Tab-separated table of C-alpha atoms in Angstrom:
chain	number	residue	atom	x	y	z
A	229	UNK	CA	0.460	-23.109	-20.107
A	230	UNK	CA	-1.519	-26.333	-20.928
A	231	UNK	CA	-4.210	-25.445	-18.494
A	232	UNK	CA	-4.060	-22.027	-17.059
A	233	UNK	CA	-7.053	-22.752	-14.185
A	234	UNK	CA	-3.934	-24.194	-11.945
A	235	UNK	CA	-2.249	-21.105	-12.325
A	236	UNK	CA	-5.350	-19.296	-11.239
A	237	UNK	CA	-6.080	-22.019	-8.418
A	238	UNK	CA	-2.451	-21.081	-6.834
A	239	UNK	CA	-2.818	-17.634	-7.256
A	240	UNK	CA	-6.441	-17.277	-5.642
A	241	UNK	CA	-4.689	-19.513	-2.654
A	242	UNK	CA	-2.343	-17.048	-2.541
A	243	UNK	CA	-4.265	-14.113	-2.564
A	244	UNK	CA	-6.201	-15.463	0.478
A	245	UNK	CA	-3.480	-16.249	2.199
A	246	UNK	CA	-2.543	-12.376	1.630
A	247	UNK	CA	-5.159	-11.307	4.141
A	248	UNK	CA	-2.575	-11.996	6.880
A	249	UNK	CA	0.655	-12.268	5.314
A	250	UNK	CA	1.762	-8.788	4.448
A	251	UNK	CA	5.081	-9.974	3.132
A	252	UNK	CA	3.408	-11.482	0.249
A	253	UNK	CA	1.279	-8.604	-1.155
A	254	UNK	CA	3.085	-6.941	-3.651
A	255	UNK	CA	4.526	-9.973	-5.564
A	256	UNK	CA	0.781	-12.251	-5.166
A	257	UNK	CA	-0.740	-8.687	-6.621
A	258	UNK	CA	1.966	-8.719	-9.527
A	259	UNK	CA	0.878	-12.692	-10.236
A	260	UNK	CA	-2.681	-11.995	-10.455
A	261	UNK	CA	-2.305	-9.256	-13.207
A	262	UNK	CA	-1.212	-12.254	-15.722
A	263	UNK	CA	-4.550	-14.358	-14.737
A	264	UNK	CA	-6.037	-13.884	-18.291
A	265	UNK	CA	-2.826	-15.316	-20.395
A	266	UNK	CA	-0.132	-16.883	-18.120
A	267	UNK	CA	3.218	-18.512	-19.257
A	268	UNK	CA	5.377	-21.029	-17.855
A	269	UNK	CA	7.972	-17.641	-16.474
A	270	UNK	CA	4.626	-17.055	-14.015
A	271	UNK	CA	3.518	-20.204	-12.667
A	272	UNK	CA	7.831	-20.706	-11.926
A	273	UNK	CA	7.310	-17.051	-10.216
A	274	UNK	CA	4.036	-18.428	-8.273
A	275	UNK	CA	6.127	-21.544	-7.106
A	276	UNK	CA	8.578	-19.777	-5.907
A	277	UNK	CA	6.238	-18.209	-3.676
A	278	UNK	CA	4.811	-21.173	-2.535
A	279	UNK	CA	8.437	-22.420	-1.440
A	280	UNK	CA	8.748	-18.838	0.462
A	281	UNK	CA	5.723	-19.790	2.198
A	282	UNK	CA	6.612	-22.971	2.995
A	283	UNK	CA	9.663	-21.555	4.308
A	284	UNK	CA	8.065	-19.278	6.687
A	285	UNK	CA	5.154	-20.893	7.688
A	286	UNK	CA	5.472	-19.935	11.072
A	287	UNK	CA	5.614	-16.273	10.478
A	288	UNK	CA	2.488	-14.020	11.176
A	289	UNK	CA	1.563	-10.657	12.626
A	290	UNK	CA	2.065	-10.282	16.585
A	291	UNK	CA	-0.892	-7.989	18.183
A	292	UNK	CA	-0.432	-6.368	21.336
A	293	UNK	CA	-2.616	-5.129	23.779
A	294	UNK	CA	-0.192	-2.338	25.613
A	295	UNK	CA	-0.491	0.064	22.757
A	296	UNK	CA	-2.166	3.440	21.974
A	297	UNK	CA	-5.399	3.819	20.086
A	298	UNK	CA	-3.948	6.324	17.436
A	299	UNK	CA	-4.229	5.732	13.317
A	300	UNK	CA	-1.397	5.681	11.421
A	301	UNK	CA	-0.400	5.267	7.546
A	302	UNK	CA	2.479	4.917	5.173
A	303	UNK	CA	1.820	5.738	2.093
A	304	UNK	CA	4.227	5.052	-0.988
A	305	UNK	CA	3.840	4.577	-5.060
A	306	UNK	CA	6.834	3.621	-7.653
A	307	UNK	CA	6.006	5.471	-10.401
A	308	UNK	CA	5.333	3.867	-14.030
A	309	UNK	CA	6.661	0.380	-12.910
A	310	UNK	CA	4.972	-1.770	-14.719
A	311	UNK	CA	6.413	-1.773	-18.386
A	312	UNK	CA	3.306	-2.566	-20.223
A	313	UNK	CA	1.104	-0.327	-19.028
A	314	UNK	CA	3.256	2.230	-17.452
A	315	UNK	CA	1.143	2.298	-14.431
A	316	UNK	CA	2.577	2.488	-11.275
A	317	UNK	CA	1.568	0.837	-8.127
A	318	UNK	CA	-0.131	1.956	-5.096
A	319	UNK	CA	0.956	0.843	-1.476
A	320	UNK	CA	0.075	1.223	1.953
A	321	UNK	CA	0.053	0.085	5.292
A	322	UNK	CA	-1.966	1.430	8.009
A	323	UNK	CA	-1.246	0.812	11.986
A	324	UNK	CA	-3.502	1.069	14.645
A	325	UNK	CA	-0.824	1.890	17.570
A	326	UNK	CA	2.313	-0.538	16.832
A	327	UNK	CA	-0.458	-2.759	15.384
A	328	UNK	CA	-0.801	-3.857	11.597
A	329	UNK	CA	-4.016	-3.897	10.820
A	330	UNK	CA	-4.609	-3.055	6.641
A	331	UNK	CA	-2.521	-2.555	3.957
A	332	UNK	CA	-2.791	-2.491	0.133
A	333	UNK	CA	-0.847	-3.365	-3.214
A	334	UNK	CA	-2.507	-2.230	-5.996
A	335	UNK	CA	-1.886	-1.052	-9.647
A	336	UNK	CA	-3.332	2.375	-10.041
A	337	UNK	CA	-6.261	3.033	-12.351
A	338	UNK	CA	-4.653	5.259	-15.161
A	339	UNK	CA	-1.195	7.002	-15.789
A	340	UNK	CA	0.594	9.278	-13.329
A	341	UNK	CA	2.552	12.032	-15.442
A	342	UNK	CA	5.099	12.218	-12.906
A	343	UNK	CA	6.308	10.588	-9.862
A	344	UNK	CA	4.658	13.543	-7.066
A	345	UNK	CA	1.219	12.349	-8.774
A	346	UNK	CA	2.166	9.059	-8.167
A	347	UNK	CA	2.751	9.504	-4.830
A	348	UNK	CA	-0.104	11.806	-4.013
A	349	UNK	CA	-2.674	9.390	-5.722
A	350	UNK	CA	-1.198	7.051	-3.369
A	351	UNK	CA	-1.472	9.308	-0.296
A	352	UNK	CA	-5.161	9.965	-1.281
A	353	UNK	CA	-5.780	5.692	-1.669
A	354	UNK	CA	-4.506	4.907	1.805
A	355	UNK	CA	-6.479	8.206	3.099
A	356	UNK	CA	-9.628	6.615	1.897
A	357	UNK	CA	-8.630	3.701	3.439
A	358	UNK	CA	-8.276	4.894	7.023
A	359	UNK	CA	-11.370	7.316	6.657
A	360	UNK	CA	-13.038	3.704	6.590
A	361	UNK	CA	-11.407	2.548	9.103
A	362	UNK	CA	-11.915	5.436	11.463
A	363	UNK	CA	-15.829	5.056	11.083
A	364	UNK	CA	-15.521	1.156	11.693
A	365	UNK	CA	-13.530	1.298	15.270
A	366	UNK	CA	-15.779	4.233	16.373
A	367	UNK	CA	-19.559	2.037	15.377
A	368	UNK	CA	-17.086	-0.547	17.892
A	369	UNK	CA	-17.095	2.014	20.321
A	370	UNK	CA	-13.326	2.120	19.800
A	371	UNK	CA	-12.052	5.554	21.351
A	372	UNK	CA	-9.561	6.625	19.056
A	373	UNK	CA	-6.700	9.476	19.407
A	374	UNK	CA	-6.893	12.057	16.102
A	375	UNK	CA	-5.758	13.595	14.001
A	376	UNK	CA	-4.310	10.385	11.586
A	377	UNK	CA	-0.852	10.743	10.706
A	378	UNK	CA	-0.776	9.892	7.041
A	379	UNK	CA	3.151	9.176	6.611
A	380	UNK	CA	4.844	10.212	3.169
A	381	UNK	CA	8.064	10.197	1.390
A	382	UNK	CA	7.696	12.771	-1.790
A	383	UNK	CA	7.880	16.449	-0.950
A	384	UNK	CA	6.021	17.378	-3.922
A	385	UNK	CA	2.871	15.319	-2.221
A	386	UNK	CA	2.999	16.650	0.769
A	387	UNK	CA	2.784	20.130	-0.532
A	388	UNK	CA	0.274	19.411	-2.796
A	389	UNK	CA	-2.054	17.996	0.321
A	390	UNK	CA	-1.287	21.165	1.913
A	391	UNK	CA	-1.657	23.664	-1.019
A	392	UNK	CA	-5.105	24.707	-1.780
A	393	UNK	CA	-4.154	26.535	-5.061
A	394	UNK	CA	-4.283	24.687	-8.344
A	395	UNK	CA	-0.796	24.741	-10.293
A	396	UNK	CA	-0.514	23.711	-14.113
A	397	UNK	CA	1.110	20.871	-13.135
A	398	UNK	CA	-1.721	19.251	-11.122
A	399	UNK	CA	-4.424	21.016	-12.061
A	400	UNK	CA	-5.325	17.669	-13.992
A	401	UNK	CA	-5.036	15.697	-11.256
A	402	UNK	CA	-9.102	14.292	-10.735
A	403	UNK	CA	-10.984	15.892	-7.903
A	404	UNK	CA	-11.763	13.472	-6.204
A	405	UNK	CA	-7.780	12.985	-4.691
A	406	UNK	CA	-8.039	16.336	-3.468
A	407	UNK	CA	-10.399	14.699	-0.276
A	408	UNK	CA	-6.800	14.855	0.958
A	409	UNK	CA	-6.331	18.746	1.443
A	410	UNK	CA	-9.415	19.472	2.830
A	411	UNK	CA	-8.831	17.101	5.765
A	412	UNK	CA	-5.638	18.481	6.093
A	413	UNK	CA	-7.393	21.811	6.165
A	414	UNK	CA	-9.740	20.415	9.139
A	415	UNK	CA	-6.782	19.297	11.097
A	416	UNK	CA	-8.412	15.835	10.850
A	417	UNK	CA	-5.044	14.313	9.335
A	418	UNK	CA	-1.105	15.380	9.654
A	419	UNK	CA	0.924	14.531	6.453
A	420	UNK	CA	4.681	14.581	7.775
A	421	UNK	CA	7.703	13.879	5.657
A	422	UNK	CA	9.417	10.184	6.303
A	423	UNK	CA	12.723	9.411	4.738
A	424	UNK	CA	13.205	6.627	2.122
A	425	UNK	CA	14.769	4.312	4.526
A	426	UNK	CA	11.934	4.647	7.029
A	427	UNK	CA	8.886	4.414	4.697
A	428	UNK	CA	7.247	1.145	4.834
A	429	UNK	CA	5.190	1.068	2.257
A	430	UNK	CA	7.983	0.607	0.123
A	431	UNK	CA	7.414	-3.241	0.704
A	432	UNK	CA	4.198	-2.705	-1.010
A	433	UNK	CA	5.139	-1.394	-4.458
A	434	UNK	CA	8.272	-2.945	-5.809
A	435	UNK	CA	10.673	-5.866	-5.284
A	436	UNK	CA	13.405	-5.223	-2.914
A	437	UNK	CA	17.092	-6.739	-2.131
A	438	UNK	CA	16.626	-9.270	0.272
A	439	UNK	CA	18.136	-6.994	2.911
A	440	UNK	CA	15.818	-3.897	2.224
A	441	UNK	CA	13.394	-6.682	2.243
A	442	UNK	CA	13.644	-8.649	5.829
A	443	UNK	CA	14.462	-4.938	7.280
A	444	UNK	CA	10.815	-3.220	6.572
A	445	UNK	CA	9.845	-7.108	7.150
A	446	UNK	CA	10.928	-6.891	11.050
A	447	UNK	CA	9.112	-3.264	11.183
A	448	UNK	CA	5.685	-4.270	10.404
């Protein structure tokens, strides 16, 4: 590009405008990674996100009052997705009752060796997450219902949030993840299985078909 502040401009619009357009995470997210160098393929990809938007200006999140003061998260990672740095990417979504209220699209700091670290790294993100958010509704005074339910679509995962022993094949998984278990172990979170088809953090961490799409769309 000729002069690559526009493309910067459009995408720090758009990552604004993120703050309260969920539908838009992943793919604003996936345009700011090519801030540094961008090509005329990217600033195409940002307008057609600006023609989405302009599309569905009307949309936005619905809160409702007649709902139940429990936390609840969806957790999800693709695993080695992007092809340059074989990184994969970290969503979530988080729900206070049938209420949206935080979620996440984020490229994950190093390499995952396989798609259960992936997925737990993930799980351990959005954890972190609604830790914060716990403390923040409770300085409001906010009386919330425990434990969390920290929702999550790789077996391997959930056993390893469970599992207090160390196997070879995540013993190198960093310490720091393994927060997870031991609020597992206080009965301060729940880490259930959720099917593919049900897990809505999967709008967070690839692009979907257009049907897949609008389907986790009407969910959140």
């Amino acid at each position: 590009l000729s002069d690559p502040s526009v493309y910067r401009q459009m995408v720090g619009s758009l990552q604004y405008l993120s703050f309260t357009r969920p539908d838009i995470q992943f793919v604003v997210n996936l345009a700011s990674q090519f801030l540094h160098n961008p090509r005329e393929v990217h600033m195409q990809a940002v307008k057609r996100i600006f023609r989405y938007i302009g599309g569905t200006a009307d949309w936005g999140l619905q809160l409702t009052r007649n709902t139940s003061l429990s936390l609840k998260v969806y957790s999800d990672s693709d695993w080695a997705g992007c092809f340059a740095t074989r990184r994969s990417t970290t969503g979530f979504c988080i729900f206070l009752g049938d209420n949206l209220i935080s979620w996440s699209a984020r490229k994950q700091p190093t390499v995952a060796r396989s798609s259960t670290e992936a997925e737990y790294r993930a799980l351990a993100v959005a954890v972190a997450e609604v830790t914060w958010l716990q403390y923040l509704l409770r300085d409001l005074h906010v009386p919330l219902c425990s434990p969390v339910m920290a929702k999550c679509d790789n077996v391997g995962a959930i056993h390893l949030a469970h599992n207090p022993v160390f196997h070879s094949r995540s013993k190198h998984v960093a310490l720091d993840y393994h927060f997870v278990r031991e609020k597992v172990n206080l009965g301060d979170l729940l880490v259930p299985h959720v099917s593919t088809s049900h897990q809505l953090a999967d709008l967070f961490t690839k692009v979907l078909p257009s049907a897949r799409f609008h389907e986790l769309l009407t969910k959140l």
